[in-house]
Short mmCIF file of C-alpha atoms and ligand atoms in Angstrom, two decimals:
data_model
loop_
_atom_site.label_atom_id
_atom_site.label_comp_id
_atom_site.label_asym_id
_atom_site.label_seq_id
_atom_site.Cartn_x
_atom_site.Cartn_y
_atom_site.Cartn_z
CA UNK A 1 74.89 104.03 93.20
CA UNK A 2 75.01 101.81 95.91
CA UNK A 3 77.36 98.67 96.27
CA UNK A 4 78.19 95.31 97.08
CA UNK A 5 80.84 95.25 99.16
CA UNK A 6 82.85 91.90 98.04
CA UNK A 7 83.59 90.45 101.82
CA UNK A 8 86.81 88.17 101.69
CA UNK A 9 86.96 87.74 104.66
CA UNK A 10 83.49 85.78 104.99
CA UNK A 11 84.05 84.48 101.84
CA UNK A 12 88.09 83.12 102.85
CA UNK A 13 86.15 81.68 106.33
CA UNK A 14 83.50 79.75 104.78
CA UNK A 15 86.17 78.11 102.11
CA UNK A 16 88.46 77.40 105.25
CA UNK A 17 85.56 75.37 107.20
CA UNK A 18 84.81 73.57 103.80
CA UNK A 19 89.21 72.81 103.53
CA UNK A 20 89.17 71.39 107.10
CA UNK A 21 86.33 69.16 106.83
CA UNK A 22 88.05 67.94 103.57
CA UNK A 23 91.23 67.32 105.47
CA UNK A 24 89.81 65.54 108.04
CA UNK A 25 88.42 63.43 105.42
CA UNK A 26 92.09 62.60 104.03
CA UNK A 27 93.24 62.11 107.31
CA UNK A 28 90.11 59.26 107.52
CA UNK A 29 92.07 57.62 104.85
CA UNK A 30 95.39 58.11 106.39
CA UNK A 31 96.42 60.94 104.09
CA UNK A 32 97.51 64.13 106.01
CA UNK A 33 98.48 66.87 104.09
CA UNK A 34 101.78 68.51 103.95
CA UNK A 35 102.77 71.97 103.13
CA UNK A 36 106.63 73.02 103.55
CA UNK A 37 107.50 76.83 103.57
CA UNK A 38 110.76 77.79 102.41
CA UNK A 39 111.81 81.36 103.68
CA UNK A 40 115.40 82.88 102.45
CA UNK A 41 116.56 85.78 103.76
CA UNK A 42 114.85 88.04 106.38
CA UNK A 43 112.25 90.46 104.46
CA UNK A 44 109.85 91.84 107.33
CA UNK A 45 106.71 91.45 105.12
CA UNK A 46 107.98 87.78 104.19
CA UNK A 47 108.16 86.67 107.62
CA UNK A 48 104.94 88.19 108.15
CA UNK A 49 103.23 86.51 104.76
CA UNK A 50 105.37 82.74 105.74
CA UNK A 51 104.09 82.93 109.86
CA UNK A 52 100.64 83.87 108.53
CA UNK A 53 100.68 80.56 106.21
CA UNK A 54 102.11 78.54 108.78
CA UNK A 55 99.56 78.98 111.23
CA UNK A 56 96.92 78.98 109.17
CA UNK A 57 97.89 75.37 107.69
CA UNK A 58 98.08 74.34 112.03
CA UNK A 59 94.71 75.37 112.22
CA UNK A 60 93.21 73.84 109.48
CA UNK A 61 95.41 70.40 110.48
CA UNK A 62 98.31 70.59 107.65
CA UNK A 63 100.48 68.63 109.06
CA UNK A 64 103.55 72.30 108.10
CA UNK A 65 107.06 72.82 107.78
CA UNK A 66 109.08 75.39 107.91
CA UNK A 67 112.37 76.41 106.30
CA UNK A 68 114.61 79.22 106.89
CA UNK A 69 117.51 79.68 105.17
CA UNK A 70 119.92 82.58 105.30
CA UNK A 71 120.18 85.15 102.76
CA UNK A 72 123.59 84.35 101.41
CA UNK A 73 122.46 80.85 100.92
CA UNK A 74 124.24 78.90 97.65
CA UNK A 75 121.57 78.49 94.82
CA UNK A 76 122.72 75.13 94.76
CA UNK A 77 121.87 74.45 98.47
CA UNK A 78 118.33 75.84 97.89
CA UNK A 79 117.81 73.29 94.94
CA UNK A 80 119.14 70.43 97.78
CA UNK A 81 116.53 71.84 100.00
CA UNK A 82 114.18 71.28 97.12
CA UNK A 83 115.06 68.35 96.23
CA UNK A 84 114.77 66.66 99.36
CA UNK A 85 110.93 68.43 99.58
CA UNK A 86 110.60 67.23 96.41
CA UNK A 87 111.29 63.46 97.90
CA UNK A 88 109.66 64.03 101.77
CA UNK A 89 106.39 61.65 101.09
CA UNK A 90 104.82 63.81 104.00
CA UNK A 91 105.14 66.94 102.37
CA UNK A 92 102.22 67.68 99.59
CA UNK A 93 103.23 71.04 98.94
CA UNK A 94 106.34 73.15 98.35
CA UNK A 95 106.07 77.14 98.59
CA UNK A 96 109.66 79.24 98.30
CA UNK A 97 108.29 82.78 99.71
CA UNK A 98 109.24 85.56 97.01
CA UNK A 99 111.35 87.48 96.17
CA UNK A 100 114.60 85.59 96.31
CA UNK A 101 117.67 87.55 97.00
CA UNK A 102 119.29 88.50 93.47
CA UNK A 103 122.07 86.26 93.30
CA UNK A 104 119.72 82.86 92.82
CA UNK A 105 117.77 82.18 89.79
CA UNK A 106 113.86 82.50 90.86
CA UNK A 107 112.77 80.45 87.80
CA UNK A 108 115.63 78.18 88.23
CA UNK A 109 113.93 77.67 91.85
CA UNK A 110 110.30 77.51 90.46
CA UNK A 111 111.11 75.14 88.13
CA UNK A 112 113.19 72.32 90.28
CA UNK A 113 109.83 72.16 92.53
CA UNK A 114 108.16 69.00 91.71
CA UNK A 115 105.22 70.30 89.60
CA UNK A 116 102.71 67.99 91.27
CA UNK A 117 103.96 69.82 94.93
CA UNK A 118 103.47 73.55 93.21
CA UNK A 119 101.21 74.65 95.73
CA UNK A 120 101.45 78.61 93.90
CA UNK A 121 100.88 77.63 90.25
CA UNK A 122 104.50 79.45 89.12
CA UNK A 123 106.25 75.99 87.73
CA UNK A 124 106.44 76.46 83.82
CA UNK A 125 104.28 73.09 83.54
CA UNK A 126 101.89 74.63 85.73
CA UNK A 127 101.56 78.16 84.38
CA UNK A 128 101.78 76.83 80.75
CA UNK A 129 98.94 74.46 81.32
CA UNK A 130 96.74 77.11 82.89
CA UNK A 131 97.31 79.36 79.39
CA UNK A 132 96.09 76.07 77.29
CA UNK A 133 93.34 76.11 79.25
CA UNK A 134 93.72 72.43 80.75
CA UNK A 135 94.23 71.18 84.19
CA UNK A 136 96.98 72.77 86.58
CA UNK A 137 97.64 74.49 90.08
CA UNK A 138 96.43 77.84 89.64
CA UNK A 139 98.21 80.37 91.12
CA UNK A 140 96.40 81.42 95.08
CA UNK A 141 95.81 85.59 94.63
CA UNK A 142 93.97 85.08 90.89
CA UNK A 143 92.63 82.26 92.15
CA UNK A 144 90.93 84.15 95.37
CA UNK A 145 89.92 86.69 92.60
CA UNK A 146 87.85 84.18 90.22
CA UNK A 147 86.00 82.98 93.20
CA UNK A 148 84.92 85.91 94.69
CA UNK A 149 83.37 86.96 91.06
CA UNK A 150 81.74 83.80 90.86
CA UNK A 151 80.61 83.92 94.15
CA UNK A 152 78.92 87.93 94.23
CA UNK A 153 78.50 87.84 90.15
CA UNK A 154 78.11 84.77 89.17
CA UNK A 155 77.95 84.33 85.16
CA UNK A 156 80.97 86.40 83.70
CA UNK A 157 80.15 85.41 79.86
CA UNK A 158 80.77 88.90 77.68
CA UNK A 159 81.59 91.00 80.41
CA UNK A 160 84.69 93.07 79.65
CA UNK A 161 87.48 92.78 82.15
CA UNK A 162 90.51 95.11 82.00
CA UNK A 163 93.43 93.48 84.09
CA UNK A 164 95.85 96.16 85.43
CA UNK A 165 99.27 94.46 85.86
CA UNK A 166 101.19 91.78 83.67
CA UNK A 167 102.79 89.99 86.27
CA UNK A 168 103.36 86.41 86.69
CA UNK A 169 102.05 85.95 89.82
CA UNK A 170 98.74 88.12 89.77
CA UNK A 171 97.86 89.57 86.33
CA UNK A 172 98.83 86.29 83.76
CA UNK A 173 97.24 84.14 85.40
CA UNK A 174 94.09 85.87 86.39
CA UNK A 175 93.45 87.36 82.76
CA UNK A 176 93.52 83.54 81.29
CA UNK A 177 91.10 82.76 84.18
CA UNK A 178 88.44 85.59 83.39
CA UNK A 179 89.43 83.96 79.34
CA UNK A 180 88.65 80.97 80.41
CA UNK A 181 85.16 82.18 82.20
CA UNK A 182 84.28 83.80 79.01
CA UNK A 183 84.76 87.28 79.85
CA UNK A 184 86.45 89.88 76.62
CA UNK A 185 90.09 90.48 78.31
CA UNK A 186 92.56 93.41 78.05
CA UNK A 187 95.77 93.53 79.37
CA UNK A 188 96.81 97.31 80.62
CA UNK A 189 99.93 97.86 82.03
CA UNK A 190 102.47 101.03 82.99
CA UNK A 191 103.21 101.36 79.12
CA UNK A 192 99.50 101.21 78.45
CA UNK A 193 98.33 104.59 76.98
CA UNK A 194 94.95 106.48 78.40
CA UNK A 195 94.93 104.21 81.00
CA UNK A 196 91.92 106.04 82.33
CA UNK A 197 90.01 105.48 78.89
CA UNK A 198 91.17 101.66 78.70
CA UNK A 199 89.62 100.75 82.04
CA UNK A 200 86.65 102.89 81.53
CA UNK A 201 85.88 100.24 79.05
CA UNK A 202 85.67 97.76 82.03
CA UNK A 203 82.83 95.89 82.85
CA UNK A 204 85.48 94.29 85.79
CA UNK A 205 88.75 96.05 86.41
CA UNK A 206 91.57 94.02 88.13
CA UNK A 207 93.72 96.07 89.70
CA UNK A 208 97.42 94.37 90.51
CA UNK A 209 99.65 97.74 90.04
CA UNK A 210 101.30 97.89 93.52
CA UNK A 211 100.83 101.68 93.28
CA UNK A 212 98.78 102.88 96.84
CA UNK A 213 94.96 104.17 95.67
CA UNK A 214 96.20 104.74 92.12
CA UNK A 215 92.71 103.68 90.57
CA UNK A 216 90.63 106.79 90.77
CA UNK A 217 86.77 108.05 90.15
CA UNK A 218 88.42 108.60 86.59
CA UNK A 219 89.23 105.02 85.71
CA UNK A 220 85.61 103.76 86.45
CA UNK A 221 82.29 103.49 84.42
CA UNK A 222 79.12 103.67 86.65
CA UNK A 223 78.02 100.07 87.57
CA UNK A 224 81.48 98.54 87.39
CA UNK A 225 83.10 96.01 89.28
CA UNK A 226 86.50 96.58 90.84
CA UNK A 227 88.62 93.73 92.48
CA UNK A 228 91.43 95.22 94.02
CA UNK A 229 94.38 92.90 94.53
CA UNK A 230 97.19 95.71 96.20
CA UNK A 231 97.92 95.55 99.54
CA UNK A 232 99.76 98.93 100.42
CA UNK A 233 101.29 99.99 103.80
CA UNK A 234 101.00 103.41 103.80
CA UNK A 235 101.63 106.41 106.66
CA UNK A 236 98.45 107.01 108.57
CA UNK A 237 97.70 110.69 108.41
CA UNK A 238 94.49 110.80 110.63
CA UNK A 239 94.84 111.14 113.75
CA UNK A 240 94.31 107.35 115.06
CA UNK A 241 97.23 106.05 116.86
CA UNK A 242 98.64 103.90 114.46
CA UNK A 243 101.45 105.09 112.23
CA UNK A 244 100.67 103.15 108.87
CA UNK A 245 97.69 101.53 107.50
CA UNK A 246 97.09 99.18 104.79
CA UNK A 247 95.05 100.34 101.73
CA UNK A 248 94.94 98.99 98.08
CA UNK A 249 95.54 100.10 94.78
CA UNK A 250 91.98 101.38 94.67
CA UNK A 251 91.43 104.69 96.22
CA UNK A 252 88.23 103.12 97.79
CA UNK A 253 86.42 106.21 98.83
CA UNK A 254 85.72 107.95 95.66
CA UNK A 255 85.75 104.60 93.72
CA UNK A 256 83.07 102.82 95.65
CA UNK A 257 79.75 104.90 94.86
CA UNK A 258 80.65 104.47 91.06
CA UNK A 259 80.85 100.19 91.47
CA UNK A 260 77.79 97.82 91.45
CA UNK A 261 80.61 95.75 93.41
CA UNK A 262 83.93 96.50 94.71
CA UNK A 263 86.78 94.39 97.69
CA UNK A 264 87.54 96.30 100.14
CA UNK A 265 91.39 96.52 101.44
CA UNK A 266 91.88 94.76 104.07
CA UNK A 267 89.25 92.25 104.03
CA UNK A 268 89.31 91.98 100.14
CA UNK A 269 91.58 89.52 97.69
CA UNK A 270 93.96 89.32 100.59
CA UNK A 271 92.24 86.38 102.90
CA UNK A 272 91.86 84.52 100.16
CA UNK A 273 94.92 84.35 98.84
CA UNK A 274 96.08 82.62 101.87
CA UNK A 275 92.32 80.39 102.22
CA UNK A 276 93.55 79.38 98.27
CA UNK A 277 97.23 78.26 99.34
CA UNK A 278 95.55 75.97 101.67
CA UNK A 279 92.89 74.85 98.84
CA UNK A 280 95.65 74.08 96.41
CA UNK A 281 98.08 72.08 99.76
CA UNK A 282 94.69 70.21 99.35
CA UNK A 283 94.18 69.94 95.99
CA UNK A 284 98.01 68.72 95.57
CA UNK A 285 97.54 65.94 98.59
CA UNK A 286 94.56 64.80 96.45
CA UNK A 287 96.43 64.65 92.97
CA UNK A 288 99.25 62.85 94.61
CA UNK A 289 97.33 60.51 96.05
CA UNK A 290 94.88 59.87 93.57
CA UNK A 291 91.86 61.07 95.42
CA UNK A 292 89.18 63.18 93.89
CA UNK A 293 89.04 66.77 94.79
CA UNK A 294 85.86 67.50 95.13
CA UNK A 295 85.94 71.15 96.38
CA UNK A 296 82.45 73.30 95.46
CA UNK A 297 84.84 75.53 93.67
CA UNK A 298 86.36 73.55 91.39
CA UNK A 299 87.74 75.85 89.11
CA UNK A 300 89.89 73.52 87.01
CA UNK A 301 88.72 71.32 84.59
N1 GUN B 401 105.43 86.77 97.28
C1 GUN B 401 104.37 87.58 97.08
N2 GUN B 401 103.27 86.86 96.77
C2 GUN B 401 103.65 85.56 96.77
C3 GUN B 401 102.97 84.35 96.52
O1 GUN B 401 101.78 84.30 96.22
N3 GUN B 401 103.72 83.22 96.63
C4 GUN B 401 105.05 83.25 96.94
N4 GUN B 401 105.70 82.09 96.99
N5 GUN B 401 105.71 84.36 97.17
C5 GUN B 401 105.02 85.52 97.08
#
């Protein structure tokens, strides 16, 4: 069968040209937005993720911040930190880069964030809102997910969609968003039995395991669609010259021919996760200030 390969990347671009023309709108009205990234402790693939954001909110003209704090840093000077975001009238958004080292309370964390300034969608208020189906930051990976199928697919009504992964960040919140797009939605995670059967079922499999190519030819019906959310470094064994390379938690090869539509990794979810931060350090300036966001994907309401 042949597929559509789901392109991210163009997809991430053409949202980031529509972002900065909307923030040099705000900046007509003497509104620039603010984004502040808070980075604890020095995780190599954190840095990475928190320069990545940074520079991408310089390009796009958010006026960004960012905070490094050490890993033995008090829980309570972390919720100072916050606090004082949470009072900064230049700063629009407030990101704290997970994982936190074990000592602090993450939810503690999440929670002291002002819920307007949640730029990821994890604040209680936020996430809670987003399961009752009303209006709230939605968190930037599902987010990147929902439009991409709107994009290639369009009309989701009665499609079944089997979400691997229950996490809080990725699999929660993009199950209520394929709910709230009409689609039939089952939850499979590592306790799930006959995995392989389950997402056979799938009209659209989500795949947010964190397990390198661990969706097979086995797991998919002809004429599926597969978004694949992982983002894997793994040891390169051709014979290029780099050591590792990056693949997701879809072994793409033998997957691909089965799809009517599948991401590829990279070039997949993972642009737009960071294209949606910046849409929701826009869509927070614009709540704050009482502006309408008026984004062509508008997926809240
Ligand atoms: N760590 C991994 N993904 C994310 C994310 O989307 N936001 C934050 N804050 N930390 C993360």
């Amino acid at each position: 069968m042949t597929h559509t390969l789901i392109d991210g990347k163009k997809t991430a671009e053409e949202l980031l040209i529509e972002i900065e023309n909307k923030v040099d709108r705000l900046k007509q009205q003497n509104i620039t937005p603010g984004l502040s990234v808070v980075l604890v402790g020095n995780d190599k693939a954190s840095e990475t993720y928190v320069r990545s954001k940074v520079e991408m909110s310089k390009r796009l003209g958010i006026h960004s911040v960012h905070r490094e704090m050490s890993a033995d840093v008090s829980e309570e000077e972390l919720l100072q930190e916050i606090d004082n975001l949470n009072k900064d009238g230049a700063i629009h958004g407030i990101l704290v880069q997970l994982p936190l080292p074990s000592h602090i309370n993450t939810e503690k964390v999440l929670n002291a964030i002002d819920y307007k300034k949640d730029v990821d969608g994890f604040h209680t208020l936020n996430a809670g809102a987003l399961s009752k189906g009303l209006e709230a930051t939605i968190p930037c990976t599902p987010l990147g997910c929902i439009i991409l199928l709107k994009r290639y697919i369009g009309d989701l009504s009665g499609k079944h969609a089997v979400v691997i992964g229950r996490s809080n960040i990725v699999g929660k919140p993009v199950g209520q968003l394929l709910l709230k797009n009409n689609c039939t939605v089952t939850y499979a995670h590592s306790r799930t039995k006959d995995l392989p059967a389950v997402c056979r079922q799938a009209d659209i499999i989500v795949a947010a395991i964190g397990k390198p190519e661990f969706v097979n030819a086995e797991f998919v019906k002809d004429g599926a669609i597969v978004i694949d959310v992982g983002i894997n470094a793994v040891e390169n064994t051709d014979n290029s010259q780099r050591k590792r390379k990056l693949v997701g938690d879809v072994a793409f090869n033998e997957v691909c021919n089965k799809t009517s539509a599948i991401t590829p990794v990279p070039g997949g979810v993972g642009p737009m996760t960071i294209a949606c931060l910046m849409y929701n350090c826009l869509y927070c300036a614009c709540l704050i200030n009482g502006v309408e966001f008026d984004m062509a994907d508008n997926l809240r309401a």
